[in-house]
CSV table of C-alpha atoms in Angstrom, one decimal:
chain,number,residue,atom,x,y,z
Q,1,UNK,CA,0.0,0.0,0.0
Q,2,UNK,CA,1.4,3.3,-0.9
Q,3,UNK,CA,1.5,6.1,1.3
Q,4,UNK,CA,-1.3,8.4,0.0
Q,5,UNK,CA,-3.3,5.0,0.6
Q,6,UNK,CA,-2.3,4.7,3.9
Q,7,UNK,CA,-2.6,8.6,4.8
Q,8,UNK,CA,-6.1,8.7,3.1
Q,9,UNK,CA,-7.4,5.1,5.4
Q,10,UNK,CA,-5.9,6.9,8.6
Q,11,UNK,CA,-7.9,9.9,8.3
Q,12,UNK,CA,-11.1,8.0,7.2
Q,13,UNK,CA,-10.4,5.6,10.4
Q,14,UNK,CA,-10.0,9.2,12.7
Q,15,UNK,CA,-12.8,10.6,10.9
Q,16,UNK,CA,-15.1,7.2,11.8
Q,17,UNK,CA,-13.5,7.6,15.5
Q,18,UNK,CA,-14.5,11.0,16.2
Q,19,UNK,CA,-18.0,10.5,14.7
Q,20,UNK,CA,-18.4,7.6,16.7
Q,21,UNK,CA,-17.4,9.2,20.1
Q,22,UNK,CA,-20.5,11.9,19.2
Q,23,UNK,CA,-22.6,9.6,17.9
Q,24,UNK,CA,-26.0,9.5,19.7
Q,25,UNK,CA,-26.7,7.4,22.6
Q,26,UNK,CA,-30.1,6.4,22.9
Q,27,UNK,CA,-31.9,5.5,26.4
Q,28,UNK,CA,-34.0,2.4,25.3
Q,29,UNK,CA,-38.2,3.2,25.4
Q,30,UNK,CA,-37.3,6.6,26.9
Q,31,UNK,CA,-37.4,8.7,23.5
Q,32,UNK,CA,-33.6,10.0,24.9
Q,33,UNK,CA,-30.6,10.2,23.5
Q,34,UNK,CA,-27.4,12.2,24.2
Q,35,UNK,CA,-23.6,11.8,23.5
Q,36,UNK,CA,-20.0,11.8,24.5
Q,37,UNK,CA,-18.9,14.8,22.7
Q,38,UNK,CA,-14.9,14.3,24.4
Q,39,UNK,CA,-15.2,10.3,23.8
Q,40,UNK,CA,-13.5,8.0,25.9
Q,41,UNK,CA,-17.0,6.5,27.1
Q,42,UNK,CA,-17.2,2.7,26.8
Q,43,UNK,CA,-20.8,1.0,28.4
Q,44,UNK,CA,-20.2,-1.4,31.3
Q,45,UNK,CA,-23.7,-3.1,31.8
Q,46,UNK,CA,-27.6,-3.0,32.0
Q,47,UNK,CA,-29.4,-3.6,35.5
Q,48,UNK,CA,-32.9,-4.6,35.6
Q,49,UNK,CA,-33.7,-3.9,39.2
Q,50,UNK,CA,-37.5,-4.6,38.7
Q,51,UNK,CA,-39.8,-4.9,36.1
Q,52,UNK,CA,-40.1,-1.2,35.7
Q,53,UNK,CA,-36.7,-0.2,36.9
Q,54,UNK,CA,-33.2,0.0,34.8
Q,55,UNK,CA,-30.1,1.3,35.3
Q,56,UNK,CA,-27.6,1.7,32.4
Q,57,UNK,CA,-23.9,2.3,33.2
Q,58,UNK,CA,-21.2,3.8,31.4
Q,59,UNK,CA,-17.2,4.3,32.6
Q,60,UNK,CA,-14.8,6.7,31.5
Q,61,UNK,CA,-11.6,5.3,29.7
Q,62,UNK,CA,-10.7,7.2,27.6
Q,63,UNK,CA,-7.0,7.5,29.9
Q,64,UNK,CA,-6.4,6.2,32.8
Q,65,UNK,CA,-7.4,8.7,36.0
Q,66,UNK,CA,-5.8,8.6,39.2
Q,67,UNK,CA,-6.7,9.9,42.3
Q,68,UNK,CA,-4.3,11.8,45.2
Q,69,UNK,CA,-3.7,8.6,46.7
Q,70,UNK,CA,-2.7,6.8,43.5
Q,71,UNK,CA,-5.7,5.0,42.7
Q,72,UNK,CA,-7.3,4.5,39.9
Q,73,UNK,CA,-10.9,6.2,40.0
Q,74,UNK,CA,-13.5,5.0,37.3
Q,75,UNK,CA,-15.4,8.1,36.6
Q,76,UNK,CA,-19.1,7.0,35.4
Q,77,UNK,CA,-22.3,7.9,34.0
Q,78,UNK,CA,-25.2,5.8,35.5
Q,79,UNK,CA,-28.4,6.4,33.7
Q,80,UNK,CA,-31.8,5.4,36.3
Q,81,UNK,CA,-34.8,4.4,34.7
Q,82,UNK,CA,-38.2,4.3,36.3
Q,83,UNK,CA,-41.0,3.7,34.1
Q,84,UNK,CA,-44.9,4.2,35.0
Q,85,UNK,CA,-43.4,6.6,37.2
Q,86,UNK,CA,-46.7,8.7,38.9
Q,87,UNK,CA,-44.8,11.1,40.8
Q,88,UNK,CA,-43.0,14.2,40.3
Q,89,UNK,CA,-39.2,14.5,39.5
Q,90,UNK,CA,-39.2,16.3,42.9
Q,91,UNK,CA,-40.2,13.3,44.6
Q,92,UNK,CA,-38.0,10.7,42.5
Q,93,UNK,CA,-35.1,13.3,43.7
Q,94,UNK,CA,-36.3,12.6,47.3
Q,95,UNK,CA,-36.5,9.0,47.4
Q,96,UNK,CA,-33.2,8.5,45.6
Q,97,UNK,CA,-31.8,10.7,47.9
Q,98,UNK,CA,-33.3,8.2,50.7
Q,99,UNK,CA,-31.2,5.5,49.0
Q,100,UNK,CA,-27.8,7.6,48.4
Q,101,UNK,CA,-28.0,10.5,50.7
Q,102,UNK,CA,-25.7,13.5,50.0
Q,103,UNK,CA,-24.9,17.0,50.2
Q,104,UNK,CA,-26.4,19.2,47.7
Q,105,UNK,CA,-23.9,22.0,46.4
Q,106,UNK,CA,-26.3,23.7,44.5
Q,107,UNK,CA,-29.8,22.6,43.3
Q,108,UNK,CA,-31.4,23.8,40.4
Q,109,UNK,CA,-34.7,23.3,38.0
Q,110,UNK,CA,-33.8,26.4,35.1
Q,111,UNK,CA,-32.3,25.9,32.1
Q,112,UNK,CA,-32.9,22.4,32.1
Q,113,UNK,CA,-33.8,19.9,28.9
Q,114,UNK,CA,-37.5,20.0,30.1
Q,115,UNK,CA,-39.8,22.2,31.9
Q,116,UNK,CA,-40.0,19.8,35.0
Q,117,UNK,CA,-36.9,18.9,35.5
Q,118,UNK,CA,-34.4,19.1,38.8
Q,119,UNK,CA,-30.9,19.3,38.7
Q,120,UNK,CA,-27.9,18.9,41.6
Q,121,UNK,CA,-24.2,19.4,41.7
Q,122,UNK,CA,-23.9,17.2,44.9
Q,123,UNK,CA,-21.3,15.1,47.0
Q,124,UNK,CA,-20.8,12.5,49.8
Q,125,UNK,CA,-17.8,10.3,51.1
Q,126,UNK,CA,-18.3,7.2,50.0
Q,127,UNK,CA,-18.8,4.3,53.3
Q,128,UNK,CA,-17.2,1.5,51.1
Q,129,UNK,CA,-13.8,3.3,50.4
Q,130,UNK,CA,-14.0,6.8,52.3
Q,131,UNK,CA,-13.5,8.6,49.2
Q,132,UNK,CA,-15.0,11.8,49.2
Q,133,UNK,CA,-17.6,11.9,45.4
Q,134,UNK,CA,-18.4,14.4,43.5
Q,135,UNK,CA,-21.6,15.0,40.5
Q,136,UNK,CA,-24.1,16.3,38.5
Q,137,UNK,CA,-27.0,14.9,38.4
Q,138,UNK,CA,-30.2,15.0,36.4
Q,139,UNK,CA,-33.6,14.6,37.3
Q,140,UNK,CA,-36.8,14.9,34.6
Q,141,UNK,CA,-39.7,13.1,33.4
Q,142,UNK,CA,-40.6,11.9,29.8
Q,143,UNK,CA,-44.5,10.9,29.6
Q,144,UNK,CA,-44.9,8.7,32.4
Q,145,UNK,CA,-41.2,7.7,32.8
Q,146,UNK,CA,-39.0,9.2,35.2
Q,147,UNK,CA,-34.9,9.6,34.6
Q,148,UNK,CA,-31.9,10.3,36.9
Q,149,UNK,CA,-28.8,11.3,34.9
Q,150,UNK,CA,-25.3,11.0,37.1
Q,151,UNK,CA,-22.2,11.7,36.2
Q,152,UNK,CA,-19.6,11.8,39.1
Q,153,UNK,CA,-16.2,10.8,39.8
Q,154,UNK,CA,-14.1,11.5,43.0
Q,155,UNK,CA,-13.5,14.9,43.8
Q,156,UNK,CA,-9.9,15.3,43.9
Q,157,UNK,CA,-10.5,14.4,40.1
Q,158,UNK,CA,-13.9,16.5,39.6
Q,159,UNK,CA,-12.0,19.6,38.1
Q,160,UNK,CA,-10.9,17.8,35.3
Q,161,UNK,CA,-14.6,16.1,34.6
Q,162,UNK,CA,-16.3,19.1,35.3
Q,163,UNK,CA,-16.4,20.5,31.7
Q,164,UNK,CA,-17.1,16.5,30.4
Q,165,UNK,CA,-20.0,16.0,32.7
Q,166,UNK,CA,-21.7,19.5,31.9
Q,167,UNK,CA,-20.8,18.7,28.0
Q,168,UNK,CA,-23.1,15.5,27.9
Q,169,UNK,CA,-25.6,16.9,29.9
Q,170,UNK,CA,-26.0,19.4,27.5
Q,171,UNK,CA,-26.3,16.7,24.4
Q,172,UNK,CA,-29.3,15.2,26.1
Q,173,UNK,CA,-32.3,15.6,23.5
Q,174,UNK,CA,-36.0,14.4,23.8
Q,175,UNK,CA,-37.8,13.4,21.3
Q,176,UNK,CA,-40.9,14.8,20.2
């Protein structure tokens, strides 16, 4: 192969990278979709915790992240799924937070991808590893199905997430 051959498959192969890295995401039967506009975003597993409830993870690996202690931290995106879902986002926000308690560093409901919709920048230390966590997190309904968005990574590392998590919180799109 010569090497305009080889230069020309190399940028068609970067060119199907970076389109894959943005391409949408969809949130099965949610009419949801968003993206990883950095890339680096592999998918780890589904959950069925009931017949109405998934969870959808997703890691970050795009480089390996390490902590102050020298760990290796596995910054996530875990997508909660409650269908036939009769309350409010408000009180979806409550009960999670019944589950996983944390501090709330700011709340907010403006600005958000639908009218009612709640959203956190939030932390907690972690009983399992005494890690101290940091996230956004993103609360809204779609018809009758409720959705908890979180992104969050330890927060030694949050500053250099920060831009990432807000970035494919802003790709999330309902369809109409």
């Amino acid at each position: 192969m010569n090497r305009a051959v080889r230069r020309m498959a190399a940028i068609a192969l970067l060119t199907m990278m970076a389109w894959a890295a943005q391409a949408q995401v969809k949130v099965p039967g949610t009419g949801v979709t968003f993206s990883f506009p950095d890339g680096g975003w592999k998918y780890l597993q589904t959950t069925n915790v009931d017949k109405n409830t998934t969870v959808y993870l997703y890691a970050y690996g795009g480089t390996a992240v390490v902590d102050e202690m020298g760990d290796t931290v596995l910054p996530f995106l875990r997508i909660y799924v409650k269908r036939n879902y009769p309350g409010s986002v408000y009180e979806l926000a409550y009960e999670r937070y019944l589950q996983q308690p944390f501090q709330a560093l700011r709340e907010y409901d403006e600005g958000l991808v639908v009218d009612e919709a709640l959203a956190y920048d939030g932390a907690y230390t972690s009983g399992n590893d005494t890690k101290d966590y940091r996230f956004k997190m993103l609360y809204f309904k779609v018809k009758k199905t409720a959705i908890e968005f979180r992104l969050e990574t330890t927060t030694d590392t949050f500053g250099a997430f920060r831009e990432m998590f807000d970035d494919i919180l802003d790709t999330i799109e309902i369809e109409k």
